[in-house]
Each structure stands twice: as C-alpha cells, then as structure tokens.
Amino acid sequence: MLSLLILGTAAAGYLYYRHLNGSIQTDALNLGENKLGGSKPNAFGQTPLNILLIGSDARNDAENQALGGATDTFDGPPLADVQMLLHLSADRSNMSVVSMPRDTMLMMPKCTEPGGKVHPASKGLVQTNESIQRGGPGCTVAAWSELSKIPIDHFMMIDFKGVVRMADAIGGVPVCVEQNVHSRTRDGKGSGLKLPKGTSVIQGETALQWLRTRYGFEDGTDIGRTHAQHQYMNSMAREFRKNAKLSNPVKLNSLAQAAIEAMVVDTGLNKIDKLFDLSMELKKVPPGRITMTTMPWIYSTKPGLDGRVEPKPGEAEDLFRMVREDIALDGQGSASATPGAAASPSAPAQQPTTTAPTAAATAAPPAKIAVSVRNSTGGKDGTEAKVKGRASEVAALLTGKGFTKVVADTQTGAEDTSVIRYATDAQAADAAAVATALGLPAGSVQKSDQVAGIVVFVGKDWRTGGTPTAPPPAPTKAPDSAHALNGDNDQACMPIQPGFTW
C-alpha cells in the first residue's frame, strides 16, 4: 500500500508538472535585425542576466475588458505600457531595474514576425509603448536593444488579469500615499484608485489601479506612475521573499500557478525547470541590493510631441552603460566588477545564455577572413557630414594587420558607435577577431540579417585616427535623474497631485 501511494503521488506530480508546462505561453524573443546575442560571461566565468518585463494593456478577453475599461479599445492592438529592464549581476550580489516611461519617443527598428510579416523601420519617432504592435513583445525587445545596446536574454509579459491574480496569490502588497488619494478626474478619467493616507495592503483590482495610476500621483504624468510602480515592485519583492518558502507549499503552489497563468515568456523560459532555476537566481539578491531607476529623460521639443519625452543625452547612456558593464547602480560595487576583486566569486549562473566564440579560440587566420568596411561616420542624426575616404583608411589599417581580403565598400551607413556585423554563426569568431584587431570592444560585434558577410561600420565615434577614441570612465553610481529607489526602503510614500485628495 505504501509503494502504491508513493507511485501514485509521483504520477500525480508528473501529470501536474506536464499541466504546468502546457500552461506556459511563449513568443519570440527578438524580432529585430541586429541581434546582440546573449549576455557574455565575466572574467570569473559568471554571466549576468537581462530580462525585459513588459506590462500589456491588452483587452482581448472578458476579464481584461472588465478590468481595463475603455470599450473603444476592446480587441484592438495592445500597448506595452510598462517596460522595465531587470539586470541581475553576474555574481548575483545585486539587481538593477531600469524603467522606460510609456511616453518615450524612439526610432523603431525593423521587426519581422515569425510568419514573415515585416514591419519596416520607422522614419520618425514613435511612442515606445506602440512597439508591441509591430509583431509582439519581440519587437519591444528589439527596440530596447537598438537604443541601449544591452543584450536581452529573456522577456516576461503580463496583462491586467495577470497583475490581479499575482497580487491575490501573494496575499497583498503594502504601499503608501502621503495624503488620501482618489484617481478620478471630473470627466471620468483616472484609474479609480482610492486609498487613505499612510500604508495600505492592496491586492486584486486595487493593485492594478495602483500600477495604472497617473492622475493623482506627483504631477499627474507617466513619470509619477513609474515611481509608484517601483514602490510596488520593491514591496512585492519583499513579500515574495516572505511567502515563497518550501515550508509553505500551498502558498508556493498558489504563487507558481498564478505566475505561470499570468505571463507570456520567450521560448528560452518555456519549461517549469527553467523558470524555477531563474527564480532561484533572482532570490539570491537581498532587497537591500535591488535598485529601481527610471531612464533619465527630457521633454521633447519637437512639433506635435508636447508632453512626450526622449532619452536624456549623456545620462540615459550612462545608465545603460552601467548595465552593459555590470556596474551596480547603488554605488556599492560588485565582487565581479573587476577581475582583481578580493571577494570570492559566487557560483556561475544556472541560466544558459548565448555567447559569441572568442576570437583566439576559433577564428580563421586574418588573411582568410573577408571583410567589408563602410563609412558611417555621419551618425544617425545626420548632423555631420561623413568623413571622405574613411572606409578606405580603416580598410588600410586592417590590411596592415594581415587582413588581405578587406575592401572599402561603396555602400555607407549611419552609426553613432562603430560596430561590426556578421551574417552567420560560423562568422562570429572571425568577426570577433576583426574587432580585436581594430581595438573595438566585444560588445560592438553583432549578428545581423542586414549583411551578407563581415562588415565594419565606422561610426561617428571614430572619424579620425588609427584607433577608436577610448570612452570616458564609466559612472560608479546611477545619476540623480534616474530617481533611484532602494529595495530595502519600506518608508517610500507617493506624493499626491493637488486636486486628487478626499
């Protein structure tokens, strides 16, 4: 009887595992042309993880329609109204989150759906939340990659009903407001959120209202909503750590079931064991080393874009660079930030990522590597003329280093930063060898279906000289304009917009 019980339990567990696996919804990771590949390991062999979190306003079923309202948008194309890039450091000592405001205006990359439908690159600025309408979450990933040059390993997307289910499963999330708040305008706009001054534990539809509120927080813009989302996410992370314990299997199962039913993920997270491994990696970071930030922004001055924002020159790139170089945004450093760090490295990541072969390991001899060089020195904004003959000059540099099959291409390009693109996996190591020969960083090497072979695009950053201009030292802490919020800060409280109190 005991044997039968054990076998029966095992069978039930296996069937439940299959049920959960079958419940996972997936979509393509990246629909763009210029794919950066996965995150690269550091000197210790540890690999960071970059995960794009997307909140969709899809109103494609009765439950989402009831929660979302706006009947004129029912069954229409969704918008990616929440976009947060989660960066888990290579040594798992810290986590950084960068939000992009919904009203950010960007140039959209070309995106191709798995079925072959092509969405051409935009000719003008497009609001970032429309990226998901260009083939799905994979185009939102492509837009982030194009802007930030950060390799994105995974995405997770959640809709209205998913937020409600997750908040219910965890048992509520504490949030705070400085005054009584009611998010409702005279003409009926607003989320409907109504809370008393101080701390409230919210769940269900109230949690969704909190995440959607802009009228009532700070100055009534999307920026205030982003800050409120950070407060919620930090608080939720603290609650997860309290509740997601094996000693409480009922709560743990409820959380797992809610999470799986709530999300759409990329195909790299299409199994329960992969999601479990990811959750164990995320759990290694204490709340005090989680830093929530907003991409530095400025109001757009372009005609017709009143109230919209654009990435703030310099400071937005500083924040992206810190993520690319695995620098903790809280200024406390990381054991893996430098190979000579005294702290002993933790175990490498369990999550597999795609990494390009090293040039030294598998590249062909330079004389056998065919390379084209294109003059892209005018930059993407076109404010400067291309440097005449620059492709020939850089081609000559490669020839002097033994790359005898190099040509200066008559085609040009427009790049702010010099980049090397290659067409097939077999060319990855050779492309890395070209980057090493020119003194370009490993991150400048990209796989792309825009090229037929290995092509060097000489960008605006390398208009003269035999070697690229070295970038200035990376920042050691997020800029003040990123509005950083630490995960241990349980005293954060949202300021209330005048006129929205009761």
PDB file of N, CA and C in Angstrom, residues 76-147:
ATOM      1  N   GLY A  76      -8.621  45.499 -29.735  1.00  0.00           N
ATOM      2  CA  GLY A  76      -7.667  46.228 -30.569  1.00  0.00           C
ATOM      3  C   GLY A  76      -6.247  45.823 -30.237  1.00  0.00           C
ATOM      4  N   PRO A  77      -5.271  46.368 -30.953  1.00  0.00           N
ATOM      5  CA  PRO A  77      -3.877  46.021 -30.684  1.00  0.00           C
ATOM      6  C   PRO A  77      -3.443  46.518 -29.313  1.00  0.00           C
ATOM      7  N   PRO A  78      -2.676  45.726 -28.558  1.00  0.00           N
ATOM      8  CA  PRO A  78      -2.262  46.134 -27.209  1.00  0.00           C
ATOM      9  C   PRO A  78      -1.129  47.153 -27.253  1.00  0.00           C
ATOM     10  N   LEU A  79      -0.866  47.748 -26.103  1.00  0.00           N
ATOM     11  CA  LEU A  79       0.253  48.664 -25.927  1.00  0.00           C
ATOM     12  C   LEU A  79       1.131  48.141 -24.789  1.00  0.00           C
ATOM     13  N   ALA A  80       2.436  48.324 -24.926  1.00  0.00           N
ATOM     14  CA  ALA A  80       3.383  47.911 -23.878  1.00  0.00           C
ATOM     15  C   ALA A  80       3.551  49.074 -22.907  1.00  0.00           C
ATOM     16  N   ASP A  81       2.546  49.276 -22.059  1.00  0.00           N
ATOM     17  CA  ASP A  81       2.518  50.473 -21.224  1.00  0.00           C
ATOM     18  C   ASP A  81       3.517  50.445 -20.073  1.00  0.00           C
ATOM     19  N   VAL A  82       3.998  49.268 -19.687  1.00  0.00           N
ATOM     20  CA  VAL A  82       5.034  49.160 -18.662  1.00  0.00           C
ATOM     21  C   VAL A  82       6.224  48.436 -19.275  1.00  0.00           C
ATOM     22  N   GLN A  83       7.407  49.032 -19.170  1.00  0.00           N
ATOM     23  CA  GLN A  83       8.632  48.414 -19.675  1.00  0.00           C
ATOM     24  C   GLN A  83       9.734  48.620 -18.645  1.00  0.00           C
ATOM     25  N   MET A  84      10.226  47.517 -18.094  1.00  0.00           N
ATOM     26  CA  MET A  84      11.298  47.572 -17.102  1.00  0.00           C
ATOM     27  C   MET A  84      12.361  46.548 -17.471  1.00  0.00           C
ATOM     28  N   LEU A  85      13.597  46.990 -17.570  1.00  0.00           N
ATOM     29  CA  LEU A  85      14.701  46.068 -17.815  1.00  0.00           C
ATOM     30  C   LEU A  85      15.310  45.671 -16.479  1.00  0.00           C
ATOM     31  N   LEU A  86      15.252  44.384 -16.185  1.00  0.00           N
ATOM     32  CA  LEU A  86      15.811  43.850 -14.935  1.00  0.00           C
ATOM     33  C   LEU A  86      17.187  43.270 -15.243  1.00  0.00           C
ATOM     34  N   HIS A  87      18.201  43.781 -14.563  1.00  0.00           N
ATOM     35  CA  HIS A  87      19.576  43.298 -14.734  1.00  0.00           C
ATOM     36  C   HIS A  87      20.021  42.601 -13.458  1.00  0.00           C
ATOM     37  N   LEU A  88      20.325  41.317 -13.564  1.00  0.00           N
ATOM     38  CA  LEU A  88      20.842  40.526 -12.447  1.00  0.00           C
ATOM     39  C   LEU A  88      22.352  40.416 -12.625  1.00  0.00           C
ATOM     40  N   SER A  89      23.116  40.904 -11.662  1.00  0.00           N
ATOM     41  CA  SER A  89      24.565  40.958 -11.815  1.00  0.00           C
ATOM     42  C   SER A  89      25.166  39.571 -11.966  1.00  0.00           C
ATOM     43  N   ALA A  90      26.340  39.519 -12.570  1.00  0.00           N
ATOM     44  CA  ALA A  90      26.985  38.233 -12.842  1.00  0.00           C
ATOM     45  C   ALA A  90      27.261  37.459 -11.566  1.00  0.00           C
ATOM     46  N   ASP A  91      27.619  38.151 -10.486  1.00  0.00           N
ATOM     47  CA  ASP A  91      27.929  37.444  -9.244  1.00  0.00           C
ATOM     48  C   ASP A  91      26.711  37.314  -8.326  1.00  0.00           C
ATOM     49  N   ARG A  92      25.552  37.760  -8.816  1.00  0.00           N
ATOM     50  CA  ARG A  92      24.281  37.660  -8.075  1.00  0.00           C
ATOM     51  C   ARG A  92      24.293  38.461  -6.777  1.00  0.00           C
ATOM     52  N   SER A  93      25.156  39.474  -6.698  1.00  0.00           N
ATOM     53  CA  SER A  93      25.194  40.293  -5.490  1.00  0.00           C
ATOM     54  C   SER A  93      24.195  41.431  -5.536  1.00  0.00           C
ATOM     55  N   ASN A  94      23.751  41.836  -6.748  1.00  0.00           N
ATOM     56  CA  ASN A  94      22.858  42.986  -6.846  1.00  0.00           C
ATOM     57  C   ASN A  94      21.968  42.876  -8.071  1.00  0.00           C
ATOM     58  N   MET A  95      20.899  43.671  -8.057  1.00  0.00           N
ATOM     59  CA  MET A  95      19.934  43.698  -9.148  1.00  0.00           C
ATOM     60  C   MET A  95      19.594  45.154  -9.451  1.00  0.00           C
ATOM     61  N   SER A  96      19.539  45.473 -10.734  1.00  0.00           N
ATOM     62  CA  SER A  96      19.177  46.821 -11.167  1.00  0.00           C
ATOM     63  C   SER A  96      17.950  46.744 -12.058  1.00  0.00           C
ATOM     64  N   VAL A  97      17.055  47.690 -11.915  1.00  0.00           N
ATOM     65  CA  VAL A  97      15.865  47.762 -12.759  1.00  0.00           C
ATOM     66  C   VAL A  97      15.795  49.158 -13.363  1.00  0.00           C
ATOM     67  N   VAL A  98      15.652  49.217 -14.682  1.00  0.00           N
ATOM     68  CA  VAL A  98      15.547  50.496 -15.398  1.00  0.00           C
ATOM     69  C   VAL A  98      14.190  50.547 -16.090  1.00  0.00           C
ATOM     70  N   SER A  99      13.361  51.504 -15.719  1.00  0.00           N
ATOM     71  CA  SER A  99      12.068  51.701 -16.369  1.00  0.00           C
ATOM     72  C   SER A  99      12.200  52.702 -17.500  1.00  0.00           C
ATOM     73  N   MET A 100      11.469  52.468 -18.579  1.00  0.00           N
ATOM     74  CA  MET A 100      11.359  53.465 -19.636  1.00  0.00           C
ATOM     75  C   MET A 100       9.947  54.040 -19.584  1.00  0.00           C
ATOM     76  N   PRO A 101       9.797  55.353 -19.428  1.00  0.00           N
ATOM     77  CA  PRO A 101       8.452  55.931 -19.383  1.00  0.00           C
ATOM     78  C   PRO A 101       7.645  55.576 -20.633  1.00  0.00           C
ATOM     79  N   ARG A 102       6.379  55.333 -20.447  1.00  0.00           N
ATOM     80  CA  ARG A 102       5.492  54.950 -21.560  1.00  0.00           C
ATOM     81  C   ARG A 102       5.463  55.986 -22.667  1.00  0.00           C
ATOM     82  N   ASP A 103       5.676  57.263 -22.311  1.00  0.00           N
ATOM     83  CA  ASP A 103       5.578  58.352 -23.279  1.00  0.00           C
ATOM     84  C   ASP A 103       6.902  58.653 -23.980  1.00  0.00           C
ATOM     85  N   THR A 104       7.877  57.742 -23.863  1.00  0.00           N
ATOM     86  CA  THR A 104       9.173  57.948 -24.517  1.00  0.00           C
ATOM     87  C   THR A 104       9.046  57.783 -26.030  1.00  0.00           C
ATOM     88  N   MET A 105       9.649  58.707 -26.774  1.00  0.00           N
ATOM     89  CA  MET A 105       9.620  58.657 -28.229  1.00  0.00           C
ATOM     90  C   MET A 105      10.943  58.099 -28.749  1.00  0.00           C
ATOM     91  N   LEU A 106      10.856  57.072 -29.619  1.00  0.00           N
ATOM     92  CA  LEU A 106      12.042  56.390 -30.146  1.00  0.00           C
ATOM     93  C   LEU A 106      11.895  56.156 -31.642  1.00  0.00           C
ATOM     94  N   MET A 107      13.015  55.899 -32.305  1.00  0.00           N
ATOM     95  CA  MET A 107      13.000  55.363 -33.655  1.00  0.00           C
ATOM     96  C   MET A 107      12.814  53.859 -33.538  1.00  0.00           C
ATOM     97  N   MET A 108      11.818  53.308 -34.217  1.00  0.00           N
ATOM     98  CA  MET A 108      11.533  51.882 -34.128  1.00  0.00           C
ATOM     99  C   MET A 108      12.355  51.092 -35.157  1.00  0.00           C
ATOM    100  N   PRO A 109      12.937  49.967 -34.735  1.00  0.00           N
ATOM    101  CA  PRO A 109      13.694  49.144 -35.685  1.00  0.00           C
ATOM    102  C   PRO A 109      12.759  48.326 -36.571  1.00  0.00           C
ATOM    103  N   LYS A 110      13.291  47.808 -37.652  1.00  0.00           N
ATOM    104  CA  LYS A 110      12.548  46.870 -38.482  1.00  0.00           C
ATOM    105  C   LYS A 110      12.299  45.599 -37.689  1.00  0.00           C
ATOM    106  N   CYS A 111      11.062  45.110 -37.705  1.00  0.00           N
ATOM    107  CA  CYS A 111      10.720  43.878 -36.988  1.00  0.00           C
ATOM    108  C   CYS A 111      10.006  42.923 -37.942  1.00  0.00           C
ATOM    109  N   THR A 112      10.373  41.661 -37.891  1.00  0.00           N
ATOM    110  CA  THR A 112       9.796  40.644 -38.768  1.00  0.00           C
ATOM    111  C   THR A 112       9.138  39.562 -37.932  1.00  0.00           C
ATOM    112  N   GLU A 113       7.850  39.366 -38.123  1.00  0.00           N
ATOM    113  CA  GLU A 113       7.120  38.343 -37.379  1.00  0.00           C
ATOM    114  C   GLU A 113       7.547  36.955 -37.832  1.00  0.00           C
ATOM    115  N   PRO A 114       7.404  35.938 -36.952  1.00  0.00           N
ATOM    116  CA  PRO A 114       7.778  34.567 -37.332  1.00  0.00           C
ATOM    117  C   PRO A 114       7.093  34.099 -38.614  1.00  0.00           C
ATOM    118  N   GLY A 115       5.889  34.600 -38.898  1.00  0.00           N
ATOM    119  CA  GLY A 115       5.180  34.217 -40.123  1.00  0.00           C
ATOM    120  C   GLY A 115       5.674  34.928 -41.368  1.00  0.00           C
ATOM    121  N   GLY A 116       6.596  35.900 -41.194  1.00  0.00           N
ATOM    122  CA  GLY A 116       7.170  36.587 -42.339  1.00  0.00           C
ATOM    123  C   GLY A 116       6.695  38.010 -42.539  1.00  0.00           C
ATOM    124  N   LYS A 117       5.656  38.444 -41.836  1.00  0.00           N
ATOM    125  CA  LYS A 117       5.182  39.814 -41.990  1.00  0.00           C
ATOM    126  C   LYS A 117       6.241  40.792 -41.496  1.00  0.00           C
ATOM    127  N   VAL A 118       6.526  41.816 -42.306  1.00  0.00           N
ATOM    128  CA  VAL A 118       7.589  42.768 -41.991  1.00  0.00           C
ATOM    129  C   VAL A 118       6.990  44.105 -41.574  1.00  0.00           C
ATOM    130  N   HIS A 119       7.500  44.644 -40.482  1.00  0.00           N
ATOM    131  CA  HIS A 119       7.164  45.996 -40.039  1.00  0.00           C
ATOM    132  C   HIS A 119       8.409  46.841 -40.280  1.00  0.00           C
ATOM    133  N   PRO A 120       8.410  47.715 -41.299  1.00  0.00           N
ATOM    134  CA  PRO A 120       9.622  48.481 -41.647  1.00  0.00           C
ATOM    135  C   PRO A 120      10.068  49.379 -40.496  1.00  0.00           C
ATOM    136  N   ALA A 121      11.339  49.702 -40.490  1.00  0.00           N
ATOM    137  CA  ALA A 121      11.860  50.662 -39.512  1.00  0.00           C
ATOM    138  C   ALA A 121      11.116  51.987 -39.663  1.00  0.00           C
ATOM    139  N   SER A 122      10.840  52.638 -38.555  1.00  0.00           N
ATOM    140  CA  SER A 122      10.097  53.898 -38.610  1.00  0.00           C
ATOM    141  C   SER A 122      10.957  54.995 -39.218  1.00  0.00           C
ATOM    142  N   LYS A 123      10.307  55.925 -39.907  1.00  0.00           N
ATOM    143  CA  LYS A 123      11.009  57.068 -40.490  1.00  0.00           C
ATOM    144  C   LYS A 123      11.010  58.273 -39.551  1.00  0.00           C
ATOM    145  N   GLY A 124      10.237  58.160 -38.485  1.00  0.00           N
ATOM    146  CA  GLY A 124      10.186  59.222 -37.489  1.00  0.00           C
ATOM    147  C   GLY A 124      10.038  58.614 -36.108  1.00  0.00           C
ATOM    148  N   LEU A 125       9.917  59.469 -35.108  1.00  0.00           N
ATOM    149  CA  LEU A 125       9.795  59.000 -33.730  1.00  0.00           C
ATOM    150  C   LEU A 125       8.434  58.358 -33.491  1.00  0.00           C
ATOM    151  N   VAL A 126       8.436  57.267 -32.731  1.00  0.00           N
ATOM    152  CA  VAL A 126       7.229  56.516 -32.395  1.00  0.00           C
ATOM    153  C   VAL A 126       7.208  56.329 -30.888  1.00  0.00           C
ATOM    154  N   GLN A 127       6.036  56.401 -30.265  1.00  0.00           N
ATOM    155  CA  GLN A 127       5.942  56.212 -28.819  1.00  0.00           C
ATOM    156  C   GLN A 127       6.295  54.772 -28.479  1.00  0.00           C
ATOM    157  N   THR A 128       7.124  54.598 -27.468  1.00  0.00           N
ATOM    158  CA  THR A 128       7.702  53.280 -27.174  1.00  0.00           C
ATOM    159  C   THR A 128       6.663  52.201 -26.898  1.00  0.00           C
ATOM    160  N   ASN A 129       5.505  52.577 -26.329  1.00  0.00           N
ATOM    161  CA  ASN A 129       4.531  51.536 -25.998  1.00  0.00           C
ATOM    162  C   ASN A 129       3.865  50.933 -27.230  1.00  0.00           C
ATOM    163  N   GLU A 130       4.057  51.552 -28.406  1.00  0.00           N
ATOM    164  CA  GLU A 130       3.496  51.002 -29.633  1.00  0.00           C
ATOM    165  C   GLU A 130       4.374  49.891 -30.228  1.00  0.00           C
ATOM    166  N   SER A 131       5.547  49.664 -29.646  1.00  0.00           N
ATOM    167  CA  SER A 131       6.468  48.664 -30.186  1.00  0.00           C
ATOM    168  C   SER A 131       5.841  47.273 -30.228  1.00  0.00           C
ATOM    169  N   ILE A 132       5.021  46.955 -29.262  1.00  0.00           N
ATOM    170  CA  ILE A 132       4.427  45.620 -29.186  1.00  0.00           C
ATOM    171  C   ILE A 132       3.454  45.371 -30.335  1.00  0.00           C
ATOM    172  N   GLN A 133       2.950  46.443 -30.952  1.00  0.00           N
ATOM    173  CA  GLN A 133       2.031  46.305 -32.081  1.00  0.00           C
ATOM    174  C   GLN A 133       2.759  45.955 -33.384  1.00  0.00           C
ATOM    175  N   ARG A 134       4.072  45.915 -33.333  1.00  0.00           N
ATOM    176  CA  ARG A 134       4.878  45.642 -34.520  1.00  0.00           C
ATOM    177  C   ARG A 134       5.352  44.185 -34.526  1.00  0.00           C
ATOM    178  N   GLY A 135       4.457  43.285 -34.141  1.00  0.00           N
ATOM    179  CA  GLY A 135       4.765  41.864 -34.187  1.00  0.00           C
ATOM    180  C   GLY A 135       4.739  41.157 -32.847  1.00  0.00           C
ATOM    181  N   GLY A 136       4.677  41.912 -31.744  1.00  0.00           N
ATOM    182  CA  GLY A 136       4.632  41.277 -30.436  1.00  0.00           C
ATOM    183  C   GLY A 136       5.753  41.756 -29.529  1.00  0.00           C
ATOM    184  N   PRO A 137       5.904  41.121 -28.357  1.00  0.00           N
ATOM    185  CA  PRO A 137       6.919  41.555 -27.386  1.00  0.00           C
ATOM    186  C   PRO A 137       8.335  41.499 -27.938  1.00  0.00           C
ATOM    187  N   GLY A 138       8.579  40.646 -28.939  1.00  0.00           N
ATOM    188  CA  GLY A 138       9.905  40.567 -29.536  1.00  0.00           C
ATOM    189  C   GLY A 138      10.334  41.866 -30.186  1.00  0.00           C
ATOM    190  N   CYS A 139       9.385  42.700 -30.606  1.00  0.00           N
ATOM    191  CA  CYS A 139       9.749  44.000 -31.188  1.00  0.00           C
ATOM    192  C   CYS A 139      10.033  45.010 -30.078  1.00  0.00           C
ATOM    193  N   THR A 140       9.389  44.872 -28.925  1.00  0.00           N
ATOM    194  CA  THR A 140       9.731  45.706 -27.777  1.00  0.00           C
ATOM    195  C   THR A 140      11.158  45.403 -27.335  1.00  0.00           C
ATOM    196  N   VAL A 141      11.522  44.122 -27.329  1.00  0.00           N
ATOM    197  CA  VAL A 141      12.904  43.725 -27.020  1.00  0.00           C
ATOM    198  C   VAL A 141      13.866  44.342 -28.034  1.00  0.00           C
ATOM    199  N   ALA A 142      13.509  44.279 -29.322  1.00  0.00           N
ATOM    200  CA  ALA A 142      14.373  44.828 -30.367  1.00  0.00           C
ATOM    201  C   ALA A 142      14.571  46.331 -30.191  1.00  0.00           C
ATOM    202  N   ALA A 143      13.501  47.050 -29.820  1.00  0.00           N
ATOM    203  CA  ALA A 143      13.597  48.497 -29.622  1.00  0.00           C
ATOM    204  C   ALA A 143      14.545  48.831 -28.470  1.00  0.00           C
ATOM    205  N   TRP A 144      14.453  48.064 -27.379  1.00  0.00           N
ATOM    206  CA  TRP A 144      15.356  48.266 -26.241  1.00  0.00           C
ATOM    207  C   TRP A 144      16.799  47.976 -26.637  1.00  0.00           C
ATOM    208  N   SER A 145      17.008  46.874 -27.354  1.00  0.00           N
ATOM    209  CA  SER A 145      18.366  46.500 -27.763  1.00  0.00           C
ATOM    210  C   SER A 145      18.978  47.573 -28.653  1.00  0.00           C
ATOM    211  N   GLU A 146      18.167  48.097 -29.578  1.00  0.00           N
ATOM    212  CA  GLU A 146      18.657  49.114 -30.503  1.00  0.00           C
ATOM    213  C   GLU A 146      19.051  50.384 -29.758  1.00  0.00           C
ATOM    214  N   LEU A 147      18.253  50.770 -28.761  1.00  0.00           N
ATOM    215  CA  LEU A 147      18.522  52.004 -28.022  1.00  0.00           C
ATOM    216  C   LEU A 147      19.674  51.847 -27.044  1.00  0.00           C
TER     217      LEU A 147
END
